[in-house]
mmCIF file of C-alpha atoms in Angstrom:
data_model
loop_
_atom_site.group_PDB
_atom_site.id
_atom_site.type_symbol
_atom_site.label_atom_id
_atom_site.label_comp_id
_atom_site.label_asym_id
_atom_site.label_seq_id
_atom_site.Cartn_x
_atom_site.Cartn_y
_atom_site.Cartn_z
ATOM 1 C CA UNK A 16 28.135 -30.653 -1.479
ATOM 2 C CA UNK A 17 25.795 -27.397 -2.783
ATOM 3 C CA UNK A 18 27.598 -25.584 -5.926
ATOM 4 C CA UNK A 19 30.005 -28.218 -5.671
ATOM 5 C CA UNK A 20 31.927 -30.358 -8.589
ATOM 6 C CA UNK A 21 32.603 -33.001 -6.249
ATOM 7 C CA UNK A 22 30.519 -36.187 -7.864
ATOM 8 C CA UNK A 23 28.292 -33.642 -9.559
ATOM 9 C CA UNK A 24 26.679 -35.804 -12.272
ATOM 10 C CA UNK A 25 24.401 -32.770 -13.857
ATOM 11 C CA UNK A 26 24.922 -28.935 -14.971
ATOM 12 C CA UNK A 27 22.628 -26.244 -15.581
ATOM 13 C CA UNK A 28 23.515 -23.269 -17.452
ATOM 14 C CA UNK A 29 21.341 -20.752 -15.976
ATOM 15 C CA UNK A 30 20.228 -17.227 -17.195
ATOM 16 C CA UNK A 31 20.003 -15.321 -20.479
ATOM 17 C CA UNK A 32 22.694 -16.058 -23.047
ATOM 18 C CA UNK A 33 25.565 -13.673 -22.406
ATOM 19 C CA UNK A 34 24.960 -13.581 -18.552
ATOM 20 C CA UNK A 35 24.292 -17.176 -18.120
ATOM 21 C CA UNK A 36 26.442 -19.298 -15.415
ATOM 22 C CA UNK A 37 26.896 -22.863 -15.226
ATOM 23 C CA UNK A 38 25.863 -24.523 -12.066
ATOM 24 C CA UNK A 39 26.904 -27.989 -10.688
ATOM 25 C CA UNK A 40 24.241 -30.178 -8.965
ATOM 26 C CA UNK A 41 23.539 -33.786 -8.045
ATOM 27 C CA UNK A 42 20.474 -35.575 -9.499
ATOM 28 C CA UNK A 43 19.225 -37.648 -6.593
ATOM 29 C CA UNK A 44 19.215 -34.654 -3.913
ATOM 30 C CA UNK A 45 17.270 -32.133 -6.619
ATOM 31 C CA UNK A 46 14.751 -35.157 -7.281
ATOM 32 C CA UNK A 47 14.075 -35.744 -3.597
ATOM 33 C CA UNK A 48 13.010 -32.316 -3.377
ATOM 34 C CA UNK A 49 11.141 -31.273 -6.337
ATOM 35 C CA UNK A 50 8.627 -33.447 -8.440
ATOM 36 C CA UNK A 51 9.561 -31.481 -11.425
ATOM 37 C CA UNK A 52 13.210 -32.235 -11.060
ATOM 38 C CA UNK A 53 12.564 -36.021 -10.342
ATOM 39 C CA UNK A 54 10.420 -36.345 -13.552
ATOM 40 C CA UNK A 55 13.270 -34.431 -15.424
ATOM 41 C CA UNK A 56 15.980 -37.056 -14.309
ATOM 42 C CA UNK A 57 13.966 -40.615 -13.338
ATOM 43 C CA UNK A 58 10.531 -40.106 -15.270
ATOM 44 C CA UNK A 59 9.468 -41.669 -18.523
ATOM 45 C CA UNK A 60 10.782 -38.671 -20.416
ATOM 46 C CA UNK A 61 13.944 -38.384 -18.270
ATOM 47 C CA UNK A 62 16.851 -36.034 -19.656
ATOM 48 C CA UNK A 63 20.105 -37.674 -20.821
ATOM 49 C CA UNK A 64 22.239 -34.692 -21.348
ATOM 50 C CA UNK A 65 24.377 -33.786 -18.943
ATOM 51 C CA UNK A 66 24.127 -30.235 -19.178
ATOM 52 C CA UNK A 67 20.746 -28.645 -19.251
ATOM 53 C CA UNK A 68 20.125 -24.738 -20.148
ATOM 54 C CA UNK A 69 17.655 -23.263 -17.742
ATOM 55 C CA UNK A 70 17.458 -19.190 -19.961
ATOM 56 C CA UNK A 71 14.258 -18.355 -18.198
ATOM 57 C CA UNK A 72 15.545 -18.724 -14.435
ATOM 58 C CA UNK A 73 17.953 -15.827 -12.871
ATOM 59 C CA UNK A 74 21.265 -17.584 -11.609
ATOM 60 C CA UNK A 75 21.301 -15.759 -8.334
ATOM 61 C CA UNK A 76 17.638 -16.960 -7.767
ATOM 62 C CA UNK A 77 18.439 -20.567 -8.855
ATOM 63 C CA UNK A 78 21.096 -20.684 -6.542
ATOM 64 C CA UNK A 79 19.136 -19.716 -3.698
ATOM 65 C CA UNK A 80 16.569 -22.636 -4.861
ATOM 66 C CA UNK A 81 19.484 -24.965 -4.583
ATOM 67 C CA UNK A 82 20.735 -23.901 -1.577
ATOM 68 C CA UNK A 83 17.394 -24.540 -0.092
ATOM 69 C CA UNK A 84 17.152 -28.188 -1.523
ATOM 70 C CA UNK A 85 20.547 -29.040 -0.142
ATOM 71 C CA UNK A 86 20.091 -27.516 3.403
ATOM 72 C CA UNK A 87 17.047 -26.320 4.166
ATOM 73 C CA UNK A 88 18.364 -22.932 4.480
ATOM 74 C CA UNK A 89 16.721 -19.707 2.624
ATOM 75 C CA UNK A 90 18.520 -16.433 1.941
ATOM 76 C CA UNK A 91 16.030 -13.833 0.661
ATOM 77 C CA UNK A 92 16.945 -10.475 -0.461
ATOM 78 C CA UNK A 93 14.680 -8.053 -2.300
ATOM 79 C CA UNK A 94 16.104 -7.796 -5.402
ATOM 80 C CA UNK A 95 16.268 -11.564 -6.020
ATOM 81 C CA UNK A 96 12.809 -12.782 -4.128
ATOM 82 C CA UNK A 97 10.587 -12.102 -7.445
ATOM 83 C CA UNK A 98 12.892 -14.144 -9.274
ATOM 84 C CA UNK A 99 12.995 -16.926 -6.620
ATOM 85 C CA UNK A 100 9.503 -17.081 -6.310
ATOM 86 C CA UNK A 101 9.172 -17.734 -10.595
ATOM 87 C CA UNK A 102 11.786 -20.316 -9.594
ATOM 88 C CA UNK A 103 10.085 -22.111 -6.566
ATOM 89 C CA UNK A 104 6.718 -22.176 -8.596
ATOM 90 C CA UNK A 105 8.507 -23.586 -11.724
ATOM 91 C CA UNK A 106 9.927 -26.329 -9.811
ATOM 92 C CA UNK A 107 7.165 -26.747 -7.399
ATOM 93 C CA UNK A 108 9.177 -26.231 -4.358
ATOM 94 C CA UNK A 109 6.271 -24.828 -2.036
ATOM 95 C CA UNK A 110 8.005 -24.257 1.284
ATOM 96 C CA UNK A 111 10.299 -21.994 -0.707
ATOM 97 C CA UNK A 112 7.503 -20.343 -2.691
ATOM 98 C CA UNK A 113 5.640 -19.378 0.768
ATOM 99 C CA UNK A 114 8.939 -17.824 2.058
ATOM 100 C CA UNK A 115 9.120 -15.720 -0.708
ATOM 101 C CA UNK A 116 5.302 -14.776 -0.010
ATOM 102 C CA UNK A 117 5.820 -13.873 3.145
ATOM 103 C CA UNK A 118 9.414 -12.104 2.717
ATOM 104 C CA UNK A 119 7.297 -9.656 -0.205
ATOM 105 C CA UNK A 120 4.259 -9.642 2.608
ATOM 106 C CA UNK A 121 6.427 -7.918 4.951
ATOM 107 C CA UNK A 122 8.253 -5.926 2.844
ATOM 108 C CA UNK A 123 5.179 -4.083 1.034
ATOM 109 C CA UNK A 124 4.665 -0.773 1.320
ATOM 110 C CA UNK A 125 2.716 1.781 -1.090
ATOM 111 C CA UNK A 126 6.059 2.457 -3.350
ATOM 112 C CA UNK A 127 5.978 -1.134 -4.450
ATOM 113 C CA UNK A 128 2.266 -2.144 -3.985
ATOM 114 C CA UNK A 129 1.477 -2.241 -7.362
ATOM 115 C CA UNK A 130 4.527 -3.796 -8.838
ATOM 116 C CA UNK A 131 3.769 -6.842 -6.131
ATOM 117 C CA UNK A 132 0.206 -6.950 -7.106
ATOM 118 C CA UNK A 133 0.798 -7.660 -10.856
ATOM 119 C CA UNK A 134 3.305 -10.021 -9.742
ATOM 120 C CA UNK A 135 1.246 -11.903 -7.485
ATOM 121 C CA UNK A 136 -1.576 -12.354 -9.952
ATOM 122 C CA UNK A 137 1.322 -13.423 -12.435
ATOM 123 C CA UNK A 138 2.286 -16.168 -10.011
ATOM 124 C CA UNK A 139 -1.259 -16.650 -8.709
ATOM 125 C CA UNK A 140 -0.885 -16.013 -4.973
ATOM 126 C CA UNK A 141 -4.686 -14.826 -3.794
ATOM 127 C CA UNK A 142 -3.204 -13.663 0.062
ATOM 128 C CA UNK A 143 -0.053 -11.571 -1.406
ATOM 129 C CA UNK A 144 -2.686 -10.214 -3.946
ATOM 130 C CA UNK A 145 -5.018 -9.284 -1.164
ATOM 131 C CA UNK A 146 -2.524 -7.572 0.859
ATOM 132 C CA UNK A 147 -1.473 -5.730 -1.998
ATOM 133 C CA UNK A 148 -5.048 -4.310 -2.388
ATOM 134 C CA UNK A 149 -5.018 -3.158 1.186
ATOM 135 C CA UNK A 150 -2.122 -1.114 0.787
ATOM 136 C CA UNK A 151 -2.917 0.299 -2.879
ATOM 137 C CA UNK A 152 -6.778 1.015 -1.238
ATOM 138 C CA UNK A 153 -5.688 2.329 2.215
ATOM 139 C CA UNK A 154 -2.541 4.527 0.948
ATOM 140 C CA UNK A 155 -4.019 5.153 -3.007
ATOM 141 C CA UNK A 156 -2.633 8.673 -3.611
ATOM 142 C CA UNK A 157 1.111 7.364 -2.219
ATOM 143 C CA UNK A 158 0.890 4.306 -4.372
ATOM 144 C CA UNK A 159 -0.317 5.671 -7.768
ATOM 145 C CA UNK A 160 2.293 8.566 -7.740
ATOM 146 C CA UNK A 161 4.970 6.076 -7.240
ATOM 147 C CA UNK A 162 7.522 4.959 -9.866
ATOM 148 C CA UNK A 163 6.488 1.205 -9.280
ATOM 149 C CA UNK A 164 2.590 2.054 -10.580
ATOM 150 C CA UNK A 165 4.496 3.252 -13.996
ATOM 151 C CA UNK A 166 6.041 -0.278 -14.298
ATOM 152 C CA UNK A 167 2.962 -2.344 -14.166
ATOM 153 C CA UNK A 168 1.558 -4.045 -16.901
ATOM 154 C CA UNK A 169 -1.804 -3.014 -18.854
ATOM 155 C CA UNK A 170 -4.123 -5.666 -17.506
ATOM 156 C CA UNK A 171 -2.851 -4.461 -13.700
ATOM 157 C CA UNK A 172 -3.185 -0.851 -14.992
ATOM 158 C CA UNK A 173 -6.866 -1.730 -15.840
ATOM 159 C CA UNK A 174 -7.680 -3.494 -12.518
ATOM 160 C CA UNK A 175 -6.385 -0.754 -10.482
ATOM 161 C CA UNK A 176 -8.120 2.079 -12.186
ATOM 162 C CA UNK A 177 -11.619 0.273 -12.192
ATOM 163 C CA UNK A 178 -11.170 0.010 -8.706
ATOM 164 C CA UNK A 179 -13.875 0.974 -6.036
ATOM 165 C CA UNK A 180 -12.185 1.718 -3.239
ATOM 166 C CA UNK A 181 -9.119 3.468 -4.362
ATOM 167 C CA UNK A 182 -8.939 6.259 -1.513
ATOM 168 C CA UNK A 183 -8.055 9.191 -3.352
ATOM 169 C CA UNK A 184 -9.087 11.987 -5.673
ATOM 170 C CA UNK A 185 -9.923 11.118 -9.203
ATOM 171 C CA UNK A 186 -7.346 13.816 -10.415
ATOM 172 C CA UNK A 187 -4.886 11.882 -8.908
ATOM 173 C CA UNK A 188 -5.725 8.835 -10.592
ATOM 174 C CA UNK A 189 -5.852 10.954 -13.709
ATOM 175 C CA UNK A 190 -2.056 12.030 -13.352
ATOM 176 C CA UNK A 191 -1.042 8.518 -12.585
ATOM 177 C CA UNK A 192 -2.924 7.114 -15.812
ATOM 178 C CA UNK A 193 -0.862 9.916 -17.934
ATOM 179 C CA UNK A 194 2.488 9.143 -15.800
ATOM 180 C CA UNK A 195 1.816 5.344 -16.909
ATOM 181 C CA UNK A 196 1.066 6.105 -20.500
ATOM 182 C CA UNK A 197 4.526 8.235 -20.763
ATOM 183 C CA UNK A 198 6.479 5.180 -19.424
ATOM 184 C CA UNK A 199 5.086 2.638 -21.531
ATOM 185 C CA UNK A 200 5.698 5.046 -24.658
ATOM 186 C CA UNK A 201 9.106 4.653 -23.986
ATOM 187 C CA UNK A 202 8.953 1.060 -23.130
ATOM 188 C CA UNK A 203 7.205 0.627 -26.666
ATOM 189 C CA UNK A 204 9.991 3.056 -28.109
ATOM 190 C CA UNK A 205 7.105 5.368 -29.155
ATOM 191 C CA UNK A 206 7.633 9.114 -29.174
ATOM 192 C CA UNK A 207 6.034 10.627 -25.948
ATOM 193 C CA UNK A 208 3.150 12.371 -27.778
ATOM 194 C CA UNK A 209 -0.522 12.911 -26.537
ATOM 195 C CA UNK A 210 -2.002 10.731 -29.512
ATOM 196 C CA UNK A 211 0.596 7.736 -28.662
ATOM 197 C CA UNK A 212 -0.115 8.426 -24.959
ATOM 198 C CA UNK A 213 -3.884 7.616 -25.932
ATOM 199 C CA UNK A 214 -2.914 4.847 -27.893
ATOM 200 C CA UNK A 215 -0.953 2.742 -25.362
ATOM 201 C CA UNK A 216 -3.752 3.943 -22.805
ATOM 202 C CA UNK A 217 -6.599 2.319 -24.894
ATOM 203 C CA UNK A 218 -9.808 1.779 -23.253
ATOM 204 C CA UNK A 219 -8.198 2.291 -19.935
ATOM 205 C CA UNK A 220 -8.566 6.090 -20.128
ATOM 206 C CA UNK A 221 -12.341 5.310 -20.163
ATOM 207 C CA UNK A 222 -12.077 4.014 -16.656
ATOM 208 C CA UNK A 223 -10.830 7.242 -15.231
ATOM 209 C CA UNK A 224 -14.016 8.856 -13.420
ATOM 210 C CA UNK A 225 -13.213 12.490 -14.947
ATOM 211 C CA UNK A 226 -16.495 14.070 -14.519
ATOM 212 C CA UNK A 227 -16.215 12.926 -10.504
ATOM 213 C CA UNK A 228 -13.358 15.681 -10.503
ATOM 214 C CA UNK A 229 -14.363 19.018 -9.306
ATOM 215 C CA UNK A 230 -14.790 21.410 -12.286
ATOM 216 C CA UNK A 231 -11.539 23.727 -11.031
ATOM 217 C CA UNK A 232 -9.512 19.988 -10.827
ATOM 218 C CA UNK A 233 -10.745 19.465 -14.685
ATOM 219 C CA UNK A 234 -9.774 22.741 -15.406
ATOM 220 C CA UNK A 235 -6.412 22.944 -14.146
ATOM 221 C CA UNK A 236 -5.707 19.156 -15.236
ATOM 222 C CA UNK A 237 -7.199 16.942 -17.746
ATOM 223 C CA UNK A 238 -8.512 19.612 -19.807
ATOM 224 C CA UNK A 239 -5.078 20.866 -20.319
ATOM 225 C CA UNK A 240 -3.511 17.517 -20.453
ATOM 226 C CA UNK A 241 -3.995 17.294 -24.912
ATOM 227 C CA UNK A 242 -5.054 13.489 -24.239
ATOM 228 C CA UNK A 243 -8.472 14.549 -24.532
ATOM 229 C CA UNK A 244 -10.336 15.411 -27.992
ATOM 230 C CA UNK A 245 -11.977 18.733 -28.110
ATOM 231 C CA UNK A 246 -14.894 17.346 -28.310
ATOM 232 C CA UNK A 247 -14.433 15.262 -25.158
ATOM 233 C CA UNK A 248 -13.191 18.254 -23.548
ATOM 234 C CA UNK A 249 -16.207 20.237 -24.180
ATOM 235 C CA UNK A 250 -18.702 18.004 -23.536
ATOM 236 C CA UNK A 251 -17.280 17.822 -20.091
ATOM 237 C CA UNK A 252 -17.508 21.254 -19.621
ATOM 238 C CA UNK A 253 -21.094 21.307 -20.773
ATOM 239 C CA UNK A 254 -21.677 18.409 -18.315
ATOM 240 C CA UNK A 255 -20.435 20.422 -15.356
ATOM 241 C CA UNK A 256 -22.396 23.422 -15.970
ATOM 242 C CA UNK A 257 -25.124 22.988 -18.830
ATOM 243 C CA UNK A 258 -28.739 21.559 -17.584
ATOM 244 C CA UNK A 259 -29.011 19.642 -20.616
ATOM 245 C CA UNK A 260 -26.122 17.511 -20.302
ATOM 246 C CA UNK A 261 -24.559 15.470 -22.972
ATOM 247 C CA UNK A 262 -23.833 12.052 -23.360
ATOM 248 C CA UNK A 263 -20.072 11.072 -21.790
ATOM 249 C CA UNK A 264 -18.199 7.825 -21.768
ATOM 250 C CA UNK A 265 -15.900 8.208 -18.823
ATOM 251 C CA UNK A 266 -18.058 6.893 -15.388
ATOM 252 C CA UNK A 267 -20.179 9.215 -13.596
ATOM 253 C CA UNK A 268 -20.313 8.045 -10.219
ATOM 254 C CA UNK A 269 -17.704 8.702 -7.864
ATOM 255 C CA UNK A 270 -15.658 6.006 -5.811
ATOM 256 C CA UNK A 271 -16.665 4.400 -2.756
ATOM 257 C CA UNK A 272 -12.917 4.852 -1.306
ATOM 258 C CA UNK A 273 -12.550 3.666 2.006
ATOM 259 C CA UNK A 274 -14.961 4.142 5.133
ATOM 260 C CA UNK A 275 -12.864 5.218 8.247
ATOM 261 C CA UNK A 276 -13.602 3.765 11.437
ATOM 262 C CA UNK A 277 -13.209 5.353 14.744
ATOM 263 C CA UNK A 278 -11.527 3.622 17.904
ATOM 264 C CA UNK A 279 -12.887 5.749 20.497
ATOM 265 C CA UNK A 280 -11.178 4.961 24.102
ATOM 266 C CA UNK A 281 -13.144 7.108 26.792
ATOM 267 C CA UNK A 282 -16.225 6.162 28.290
ATOM 268 C CA UNK A 283 -17.656 9.607 29.336
ATOM 269 C CA UNK A 284 -16.241 13.338 28.495
ATOM 270 C CA UNK A 285 -16.452 16.200 30.950
ATOM 271 C CA UNK A 286 -15.217 19.808 31.577
ATOM 272 C CA UNK A 287 -14.010 21.854 34.732
ATOM 273 C CA UNK A 288 -13.031 25.277 35.006
ATOM 274 C CA UNK A 289 -9.253 24.313 35.910
ATOM 275 C CA UNK A 290 -8.727 21.723 33.228
ATOM 276 C CA UNK A 291 -8.104 20.828 30.187
ATOM 277 C CA UNK A 292 -5.523 23.475 29.247
ATOM 278 C CA UNK A 293 -2.999 24.413 26.324
ATOM 279 C CA UNK A 294 0.413 25.780 26.690
ATOM 280 C CA UNK A 295 2.497 24.107 24.087
ATOM 281 C CA UNK A 296 2.761 20.930 25.972
ATOM 282 C CA UNK A 297 2.292 17.586 24.524
ATOM 283 C CA UNK A 298 -0.925 15.225 24.893
ATOM 284 C CA UNK A 299 0.178 11.720 24.054
ATOM 285 C CA UNK A 300 -0.826 8.131 24.355
ATOM 286 C CA UNK A 301 0.680 4.834 23.349
ATOM 287 C CA UNK A 302 -1.508 2.103 21.492
ATOM 288 C CA UNK A 303 -1.073 -1.002 19.824
ATOM 289 C CA UNK A 304 -3.464 -3.303 17.619
ATOM 290 C CA UNK A 305 -3.787 -7.218 17.145
ATOM 291 C CA UNK A 306 -3.930 -6.881 13.293
ATOM 292 C CA UNK A 307 -2.300 -4.559 10.474
ATOM 293 C CA UNK A 308 -4.440 -1.016 9.910
ATOM 294 C CA UNK A 309 -3.660 2.373 8.277
ATOM 295 C CA UNK A 310 -4.135 5.373 10.951
ATOM 296 C CA UNK A 311 -5.527 8.146 9.216
ATOM 297 C CA UNK A 312 -5.583 10.662 11.696
ATOM 298 C CA UNK A 313 -6.615 11.574 15.353
ATOM 299 C CA UNK A 314 -10.071 12.811 16.903
ATOM 300 C CA UNK A 315 -9.496 15.956 19.349
ATOM 301 C CA UNK A 316 -11.813 17.431 21.505
ATOM 302 C CA UNK A 317 -12.345 21.151 21.464
ATOM 303 C CA UNK A 318 -13.472 24.100 23.481
ATOM 304 C CA UNK A 319 -15.611 23.894 26.249
ATOM 305 C CA UNK A 320 -16.043 27.699 26.211
ATOM 306 C CA UNK A 321 -18.035 28.538 23.133
ATOM 307 C CA UNK A 322 -16.579 28.292 19.440
ATOM 308 C CA UNK A 323 -13.007 28.479 19.139
ATOM 309 C CA UNK A 324 -10.415 27.935 16.892
ATOM 310 C CA UNK A 325 -7.053 25.647 17.669
ATOM 311 C CA UNK A 326 -3.903 25.004 15.808
ATOM 312 C CA UNK A 327 -2.823 21.923 16.428
ATOM 313 C CA UNK A 328 0.511 19.745 15.511
ATOM 314 C CA UNK A 329 -0.091 15.697 15.365
ATOM 315 C CA UNK A 330 2.559 13.092 15.201
ATOM 316 C CA UNK A 331 2.921 9.021 15.106
ATOM 317 C CA UNK A 332 5.875 8.011 16.314
ATOM 318 C CA UNK A 333 7.591 4.270 16.398
ATOM 319 C CA UNK A 334 10.147 3.858 18.540
ATOM 320 C CA UNK A 335 11.034 7.334 18.753
ATOM 321 C CA UNK A 336 11.030 7.849 14.791
ATOM 322 C CA UNK A 337 8.341 10.276 13.365
ATOM 323 C CA UNK A 338 6.519 8.334 11.005
ATOM 324 C CA UNK A 339 3.824 10.944 10.045
ATOM 325 C CA UNK A 340 2.576 14.488 11.598
ATOM 326 C CA UNK A 341 1.071 17.509 10.342
ATOM 327 C CA UNK A 342 0.563 20.674 11.537
ATOM 328 C CA UNK A 343 -2.352 22.418 10.558
ATOM 329 C CA UNK A 344 -5.961 24.463 12.471
ATOM 330 C CA UNK A 345 -9.687 22.926 13.229
ATOM 331 C CA UNK A 346 -12.221 24.705 14.831
ATOM 332 C CA UNK A 347 -14.134 23.369 17.546
ATOM 333 C CA UNK A 348 -18.213 24.208 18.085
ATOM 334 C CA UNK A 349 -18.223 24.482 21.831
ATOM 335 C CA UNK A 350 -19.796 20.837 22.188
ATOM 336 C CA UNK A 351 -18.155 18.129 23.249
ATOM 337 C CA UNK A 352 -18.307 16.283 19.755
ATOM 338 C CA UNK A 353 -14.514 15.136 18.381
ATOM 339 C CA UNK A 354 -12.938 17.105 15.669
ATOM 340 C CA UNK A 355 -10.783 15.183 13.282
ATOM 341 C CA UNK A 356 -7.280 16.192 12.245
ATOM 342 C CA UNK A 357 -5.671 13.867 9.673
ATOM 343 C CA UNK A 358 -2.375 12.996 8.391
ATOM 344 C CA UNK A 359 -1.631 13.491 4.801
ATOM 345 C CA UNK A 360 -1.203 10.059 4.225
ATOM 346 C CA UNK A 361 -2.768 6.751 6.278
ATOM 347 C CA UNK A 362 0.470 5.169 7.915
ATOM 348 C CA UNK A 363 0.701 1.554 7.961
ATOM 349 C CA UNK A 364 0.699 0.242 11.525
ATOM 350 C CA UNK A 365 1.852 -3.368 12.325
ATOM 351 C CA UNK A 366 0.747 -5.658 14.879
ATOM 352 C CA UNK A 367 1.667 -6.361 18.307
ATOM 353 C CA UNK A 368 4.237 -3.070 18.288
ATOM 354 C CA UNK A 369 3.732 -0.016 20.615
ATOM 355 C CA UNK A 370 3.150 3.489 18.584
ATOM 356 C CA UNK A 371 2.627 7.037 20.037
ATOM 357 C CA UNK A 372 0.056 9.455 18.763
ATOM 358 C CA UNK A 373 1.054 13.245 20.068
ATOM 359 C CA UNK A 374 -1.211 16.476 19.913
ATOM 360 C CA UNK A 375 0.413 19.722 20.737
ATOM 361 C CA UNK A 376 -2.511 22.339 20.733
ATOM 362 C CA UNK A 377 -2.716 25.918 20.889
ATOM 363 C CA UNK A 378 -6.147 27.624 21.610
ATOM 364 C CA UNK A 379 -8.773 28.212 23.659
ATOM 365 C CA UNK A 380 -7.415 27.190 26.886
ATOM 366 C CA UNK A 381 -10.190 25.145 28.289
ATOM 367 C CA UNK A 382 -11.805 22.165 26.405
ATOM 368 C CA UNK A 383 -13.777 18.944 27.295
ATOM 369 C CA UNK A 384 -11.382 16.101 28.044
ATOM 370 C CA UNK A 385 -11.953 12.431 28.022
ATOM 371 C CA UNK A 386 -12.985 10.036 31.336
ATOM 372 C CA UNK A 387 -13.211 6.703 32.283
ATOM 373 C CA UNK A 388 -10.535 5.320 29.926
ATOM 374 C CA UNK A 389 -10.115 1.712 28.777
ATOM 375 C CA UNK A 390 -7.175 -0.168 28.342
ATOM 376 C CA UNK A 391 -8.395 -2.311 25.458
ATOM 377 C CA UNK A 392 -11.183 -1.328 23.083
ATOM 378 C CA UNK A 393 -12.487 -3.632 20.518
ATOM 379 C CA UNK A 394 -13.226 -1.775 16.927
ATOM 380 C CA UNK A 395 -14.914 -4.314 14.566
ATOM 381 C CA UNK A 396 -12.144 -6.896 13.948
ATOM 382 C CA UNK A 397 -9.370 -4.671 15.228
ATOM 383 C CA UNK A 398 -8.326 -4.744 19.006
ATOM 384 C CA UNK A 399 -6.529 -1.932 20.218
ATOM 385 C CA UNK A 400 -4.972 -1.783 23.729
ATOM 386 C CA UNK A 401 -3.443 1.550 25.160
ATOM 387 C CA UNK A 402 -0.893 2.873 27.452
ATOM 388 C CA UNK A 403 0.659 5.927 29.189
ATOM 389 C CA UNK A 404 3.327 7.653 26.987
ATOM 390 C CA UNK A 405 6.533 9.348 28.547
ATOM 391 C CA UNK A 406 6.251 12.262 25.624
ATOM 392 C CA UNK A 407 3.064 13.326 27.509
ATOM 393 C CA UNK A 408 3.565 16.422 29.402
ATOM 394 C CA UNK A 409 -0.056 17.549 29.840
ATOM 395 C CA UNK A 410 -1.926 15.261 31.645
ATOM 396 C CA UNK A 411 -3.050 12.516 29.170
ATOM 397 C CA UNK A 412 -2.696 9.087 29.705
ATOM 398 C CA UNK A 413 -4.792 5.862 29.769
ATOM 399 C CA UNK A 414 -7.409 6.919 32.068
ATOM 400 C CA UNK A 415 -8.255 10.607 30.802
ATOM 401 C CA UNK A 416 -7.010 13.271 28.961
ATOM 402 C CA UNK A 417 -7.174 14.276 25.203
ATOM 403 C CA UNK A 418 -6.663 12.190 22.162
ATOM 404 C CA UNK A 419 -9.959 10.344 22.506
ATOM 405 C CA UNK A 420 -10.042 8.607 18.905
ATOM 406 C CA UNK A 421 -7.872 6.995 16.925
ATOM 407 C CA UNK A 422 -9.252 7.496 13.101
ATOM 408 C CA UNK A 423 -8.120 4.147 10.933
ATOM 409 C CA UNK A 424 -8.647 2.092 7.647
ATOM 410 C CA UNK A 425 -8.537 -1.517 8.436
#
């Protein structure tokens, strides 16, 4: 009976004029599945018209709603899920709305987190809002530099720029705000000029914590953006350099960001004259978590024979696919301390799936290594499980070796 003229006793004209679609339906079926449709057809103010216009719902989303009400089947796709959530909310079909939110949570990533944040606020979905914040906070640079950030409404811009936990440099926040202002000028049909960008930003400009940039970041970025007045630029330069600092309208305190946590998997460390050696071989370990986290880097052991410099390539993989890597250097001071090596961006790690962390070091051959490794480690609310990796060709495993720490945000 779904989308079928047979015995249909009502028709909907769905969508905006010029792109509308006529959909047949059956009042009884819809009334059983939705209190809104029940009121529409059988309530005190029931519709007597045989054709009902719904210009604010997309035809594809309306058909997904009807298909669920007729058959309990839910067919969601990325390009229609938000419109379907709107339809499910409008007609009070909670099971379909929940399925839409679950779909959005599983497809959430840095490039769409800001758009989904604005939508989750509109639809009053606090769980989805919280998930969006987790991604935006941990992967702030990617989220703010995404095309999606330029598509958000002014109120969402305001709450993002106010956010204390954004884990990025203030120069990145400023660049993102300028990109949003340019996009907003185009949406409003205004010429993209510094004056118009400042106009569309309004008080949001004064939420950027410009004085917390380094002097070099300010001089090379915000000072040359033309969006600040000459007086503002002059006063900020004085604020950096003068003993008698002028009053500024911008916030002066740095964002707190996120504090990285460390999962340490060894109970002790040691060194011996014949190990640990590096000759281009790979140290690797597999791990899984019981809740979603963002892995930001690895803690590694360094030289056991005095100060030494290492070049290192770190990787994070899932099912053989490289999710993140970094080729860099670090200096070991000769102690048994671990040394942090960071990925360019934190990587979202899903629960109950094994990932592989690897490190290839080149430098002083003799270093510390871990002993008494644990297969399970509790870090706050997150439980890590470890198992040996077939990628490991230098001896690292669960019981001992390198990669003593995973650095993450939870």
